[in-house]
Coordinates of C-alpha atoms in Angstrom, one line a residue:
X1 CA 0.0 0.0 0.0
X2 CA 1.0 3.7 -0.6
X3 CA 0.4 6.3 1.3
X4 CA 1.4 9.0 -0.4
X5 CA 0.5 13.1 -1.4
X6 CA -1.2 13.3 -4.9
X7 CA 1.4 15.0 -7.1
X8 CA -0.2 17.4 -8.7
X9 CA 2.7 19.9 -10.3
X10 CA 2.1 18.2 -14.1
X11 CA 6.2 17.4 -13.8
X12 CA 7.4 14.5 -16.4
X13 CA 8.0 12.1 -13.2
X14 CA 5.2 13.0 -11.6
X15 CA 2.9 12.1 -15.1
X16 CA 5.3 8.9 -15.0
X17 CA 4.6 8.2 -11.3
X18 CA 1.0 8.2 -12.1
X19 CA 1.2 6.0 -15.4
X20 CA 2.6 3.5 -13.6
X21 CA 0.7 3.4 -9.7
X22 CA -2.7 3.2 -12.4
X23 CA -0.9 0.6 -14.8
X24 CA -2.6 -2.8 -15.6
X25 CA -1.7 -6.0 -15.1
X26 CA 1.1 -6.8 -18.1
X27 CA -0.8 -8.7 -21.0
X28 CA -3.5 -9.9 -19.0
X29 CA -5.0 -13.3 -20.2
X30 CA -8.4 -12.5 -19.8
X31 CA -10.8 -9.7 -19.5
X32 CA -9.6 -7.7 -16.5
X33 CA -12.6 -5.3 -15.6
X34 CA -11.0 -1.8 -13.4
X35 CA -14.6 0.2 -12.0
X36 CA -13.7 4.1 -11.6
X37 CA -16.3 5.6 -9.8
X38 CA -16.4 9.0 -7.6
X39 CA -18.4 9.3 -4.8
X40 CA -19.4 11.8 -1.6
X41 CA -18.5 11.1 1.9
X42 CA -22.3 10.5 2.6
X43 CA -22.2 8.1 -0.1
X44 CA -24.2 10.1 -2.7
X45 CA -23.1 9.3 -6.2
X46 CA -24.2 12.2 -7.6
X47 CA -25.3 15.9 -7.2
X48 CA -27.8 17.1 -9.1
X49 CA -27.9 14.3 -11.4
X50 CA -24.5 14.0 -12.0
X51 CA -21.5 13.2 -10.8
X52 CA -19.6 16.0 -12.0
X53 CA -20.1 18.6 -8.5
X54 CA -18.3 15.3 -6.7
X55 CA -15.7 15.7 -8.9
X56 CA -12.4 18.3 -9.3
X57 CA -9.5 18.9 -11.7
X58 CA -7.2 16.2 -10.0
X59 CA -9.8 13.5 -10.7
X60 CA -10.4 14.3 -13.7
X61 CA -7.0 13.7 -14.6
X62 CA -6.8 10.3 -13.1
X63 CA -10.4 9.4 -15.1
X64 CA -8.3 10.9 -18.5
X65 CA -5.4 8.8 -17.6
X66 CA -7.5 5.3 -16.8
X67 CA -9.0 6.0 -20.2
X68 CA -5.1 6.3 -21.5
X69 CA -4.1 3.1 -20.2
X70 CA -7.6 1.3 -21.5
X71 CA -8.2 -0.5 -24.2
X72 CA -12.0 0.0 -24.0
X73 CA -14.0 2.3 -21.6
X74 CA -17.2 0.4 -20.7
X75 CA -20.4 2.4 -19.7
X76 CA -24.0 2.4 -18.9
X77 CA -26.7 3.3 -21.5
X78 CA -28.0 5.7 -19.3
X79 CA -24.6 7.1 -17.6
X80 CA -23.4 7.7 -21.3
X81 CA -26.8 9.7 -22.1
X82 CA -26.9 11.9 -18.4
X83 CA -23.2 12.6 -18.3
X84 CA -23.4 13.6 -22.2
X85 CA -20.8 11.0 -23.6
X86 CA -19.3 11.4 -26.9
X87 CA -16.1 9.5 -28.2
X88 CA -12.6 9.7 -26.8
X89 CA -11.2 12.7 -28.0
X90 CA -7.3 12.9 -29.3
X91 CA -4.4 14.7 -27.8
X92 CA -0.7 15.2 -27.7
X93 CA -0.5 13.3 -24.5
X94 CA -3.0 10.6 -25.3
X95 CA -1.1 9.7 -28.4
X96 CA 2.2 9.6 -26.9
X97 CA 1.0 7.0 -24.4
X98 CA -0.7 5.4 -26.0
X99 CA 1.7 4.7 -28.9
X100 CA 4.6 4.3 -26.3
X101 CA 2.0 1.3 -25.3
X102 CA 1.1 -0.8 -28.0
X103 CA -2.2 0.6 -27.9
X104 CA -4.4 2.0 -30.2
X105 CA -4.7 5.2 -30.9
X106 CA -8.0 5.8 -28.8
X107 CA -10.2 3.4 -26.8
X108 CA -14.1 2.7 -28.0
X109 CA -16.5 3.1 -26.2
X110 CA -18.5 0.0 -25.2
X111 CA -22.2 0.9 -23.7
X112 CA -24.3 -1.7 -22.1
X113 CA -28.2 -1.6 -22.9
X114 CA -30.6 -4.2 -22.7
X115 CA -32.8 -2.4 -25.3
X116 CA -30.8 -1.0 -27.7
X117 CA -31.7 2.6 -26.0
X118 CA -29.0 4.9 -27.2
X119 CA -30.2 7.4 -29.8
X120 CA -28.7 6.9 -32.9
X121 CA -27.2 10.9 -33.3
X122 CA -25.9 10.4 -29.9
X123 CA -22.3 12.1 -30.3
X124 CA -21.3 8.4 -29.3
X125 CA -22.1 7.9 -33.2
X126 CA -22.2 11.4 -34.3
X127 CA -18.3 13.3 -32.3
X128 CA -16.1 10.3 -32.2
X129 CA -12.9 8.8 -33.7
X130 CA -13.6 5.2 -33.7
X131 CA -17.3 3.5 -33.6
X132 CA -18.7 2.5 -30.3
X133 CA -19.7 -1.0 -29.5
X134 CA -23.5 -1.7 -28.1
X135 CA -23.8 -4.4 -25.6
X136 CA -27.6 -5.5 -26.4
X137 CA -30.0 -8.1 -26.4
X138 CA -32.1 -10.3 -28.7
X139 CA -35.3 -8.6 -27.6
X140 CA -34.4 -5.4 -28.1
X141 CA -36.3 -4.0 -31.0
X142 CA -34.8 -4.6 -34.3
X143 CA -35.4 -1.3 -35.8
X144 CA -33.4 0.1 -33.3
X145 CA -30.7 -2.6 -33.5
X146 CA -30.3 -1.9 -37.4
X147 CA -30.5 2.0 -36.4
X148 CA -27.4 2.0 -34.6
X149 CA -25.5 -0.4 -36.7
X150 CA -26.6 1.9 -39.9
X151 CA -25.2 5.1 -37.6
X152 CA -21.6 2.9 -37.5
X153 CA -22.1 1.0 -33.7
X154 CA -20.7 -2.3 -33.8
X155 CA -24.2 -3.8 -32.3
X156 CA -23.5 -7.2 -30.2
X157 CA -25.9 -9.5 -29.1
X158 CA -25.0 -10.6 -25.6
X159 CA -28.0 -12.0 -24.0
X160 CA -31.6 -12.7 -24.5
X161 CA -33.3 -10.5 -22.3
X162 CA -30.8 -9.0 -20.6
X163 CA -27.1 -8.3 -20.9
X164 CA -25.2 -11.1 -19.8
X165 CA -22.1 -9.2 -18.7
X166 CA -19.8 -12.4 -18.7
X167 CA -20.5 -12.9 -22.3
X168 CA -20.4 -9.1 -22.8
X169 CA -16.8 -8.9 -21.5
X170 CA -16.7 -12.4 -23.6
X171 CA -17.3 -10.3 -26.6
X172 CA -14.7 -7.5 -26.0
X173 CA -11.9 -10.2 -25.0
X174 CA -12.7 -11.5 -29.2
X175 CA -11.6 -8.5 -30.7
X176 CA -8.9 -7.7 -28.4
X177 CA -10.3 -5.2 -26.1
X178 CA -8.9 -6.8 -22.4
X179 CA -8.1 -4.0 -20.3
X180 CA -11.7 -2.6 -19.4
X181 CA -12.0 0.6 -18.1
X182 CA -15.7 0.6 -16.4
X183 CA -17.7 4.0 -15.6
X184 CA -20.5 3.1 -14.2
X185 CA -23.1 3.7 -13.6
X186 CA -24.2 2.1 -10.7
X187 CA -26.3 -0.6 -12.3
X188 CA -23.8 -1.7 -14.6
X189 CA -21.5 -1.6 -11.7
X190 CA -23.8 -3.9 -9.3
X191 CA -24.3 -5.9 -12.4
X192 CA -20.4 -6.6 -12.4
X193 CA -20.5 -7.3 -9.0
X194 CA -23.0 -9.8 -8.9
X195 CA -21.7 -11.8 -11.3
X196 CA -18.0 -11.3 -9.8
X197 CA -16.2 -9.9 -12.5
X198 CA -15.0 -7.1 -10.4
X199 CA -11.1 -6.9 -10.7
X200 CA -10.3 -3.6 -9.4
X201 CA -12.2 -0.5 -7.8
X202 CA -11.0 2.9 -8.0
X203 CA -12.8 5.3 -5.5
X204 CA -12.2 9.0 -5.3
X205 CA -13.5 10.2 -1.9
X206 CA -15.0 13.6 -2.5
X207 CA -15.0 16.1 0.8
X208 CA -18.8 16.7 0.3
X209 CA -21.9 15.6 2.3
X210 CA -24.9 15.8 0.0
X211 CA -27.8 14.5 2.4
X212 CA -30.8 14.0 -0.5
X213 CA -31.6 10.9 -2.0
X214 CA -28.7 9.9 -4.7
X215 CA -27.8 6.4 -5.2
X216 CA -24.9 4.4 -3.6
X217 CA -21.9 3.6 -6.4
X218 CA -23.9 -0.2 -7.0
X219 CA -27.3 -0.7 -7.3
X220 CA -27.6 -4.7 -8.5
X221 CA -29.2 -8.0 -6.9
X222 CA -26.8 -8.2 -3.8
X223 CA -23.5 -10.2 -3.8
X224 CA -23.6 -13.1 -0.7
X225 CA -21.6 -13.2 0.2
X226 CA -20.0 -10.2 -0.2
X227 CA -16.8 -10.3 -2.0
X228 CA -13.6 -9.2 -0.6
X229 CA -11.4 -6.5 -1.7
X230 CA -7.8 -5.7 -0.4
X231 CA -6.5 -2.1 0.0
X232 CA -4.0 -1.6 -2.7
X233 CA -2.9 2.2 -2.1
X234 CA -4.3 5.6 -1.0
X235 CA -3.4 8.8 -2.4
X236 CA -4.7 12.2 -1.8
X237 CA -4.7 15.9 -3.1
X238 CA -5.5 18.5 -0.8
X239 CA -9.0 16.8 0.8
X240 CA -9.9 14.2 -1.6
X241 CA -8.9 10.6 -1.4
X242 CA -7.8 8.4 -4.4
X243 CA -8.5 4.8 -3.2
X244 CA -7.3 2.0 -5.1
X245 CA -8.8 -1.9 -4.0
X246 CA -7.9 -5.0 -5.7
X247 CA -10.3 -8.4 -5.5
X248 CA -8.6 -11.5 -3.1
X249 CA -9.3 -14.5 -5.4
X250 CA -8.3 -17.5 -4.4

């Protein structure tokens, strides 16, 4: 564990210090699934609808740099819609990284909706660099289905009814994508943590009590029993905590 404060000066080692406390395992042999989430000290996951009044500058950064390091950001249908998501956007830094990586040169996004629901001139479709990849199901209207895959979305079929997340990360693992960045929201993240696919949890602490009636960081069936994480570092800058916990699997 580190225990350490956030450098936040933008100096070269400090950048480098950062790529590697968030780097991920070296060629993974599976699907290895890192949740990044943001959250009050009451809990609340958002404010106002949204997570960004939880959030500052610093964690921003460290969301940007998880992205850097990804292969494919994974989000909820209806995260992607309230938060306004649009592709991964290029930049001098991005590139460098992720060229000095072996990666390419910006990570899809991968949204998860049972029914198809993501508009087809979302800027998903509409402001981004590479086509995003829907997570859907076989009863998900058609129409809709062909929409997106006419709008460019690389449309998967990953479940009946619902998305089977297993098969969903199944899916990614095919064309390459293993180092899974996951956003939330909070269904998509109990989702993950039902079906223990849960590798890693990044929690920034925000110095805010919210009261109200936001949602905790999972909202899914209810792991039993609950699955145990181990305290791989804490960093922090100025109030907020940057808390890093890895799953204990046997």
């Amino acid at each position: 564990m580190v225990d350490e404060l956030w450098p936040v000066d933008g100096a070269r080692e400090a950048d480098e210090r950062l790529e590697a406390h968030y780097a991920y395992p070296e060629n993974p042999h599976r699907p290895w699934v890192r949740v990044n989430f943001v959250s009050s000290l009451d809990g609340a996951v958002t404010s106002g609808g949204s997570s960004r009044p939880l959030s500052d500058p610093v964690d921003r950064k460290v969301l940007s740099l998880i992205r850097d390091l990804s292969d494919v950001i994974l989000v909820g249908a209806g995260t992607a819609v309230a938060e306004g998501y649009r592709g991964v956007k290029r930049n001098a830094v991005r590139a460098e990284r992720r060229t000095r990586l072996g990666l390419s040169e910006v990570p899809p996004i991968a949204v998860v909706t049972a029914r198809a629901a993501l508009p087809s001139d979302s800027p998903l479709l509409t402001d981004t660099l590479v086509p995003p990849i829907v997570l859907t199901c076989e009863s998900a209207p058609a129409q809709q289905r062909a929409a997106l895959a006419e709008a460019g979305a690389d449309v998967v079929i990953t479940g009946t009814d619902r998305v089977d997340l297993a098969v969903a990360l199944d899916a990614l693992d095919q064309r390459g994508l293993r180092r899974i960045g996951c956003e939330g929201g909070p269904q998509l993240f109990g989702g993950l943590v039902d079906a223990d696919l849960v590798d890693e949890l990044c929690l920034t602490l925000s110095p805010m009590l919210t009261s109200g009636d936001a949602g905790r960081i999972a909202a899914g069936r209810g792991a039993e029993p609950p699955h145990r994480m181990r305290l791989e570092s804490v960093l922090h800058s100025d109030s907020l905590l940057f808390l890093r916990y890895g799953r204990m699997r046997e």
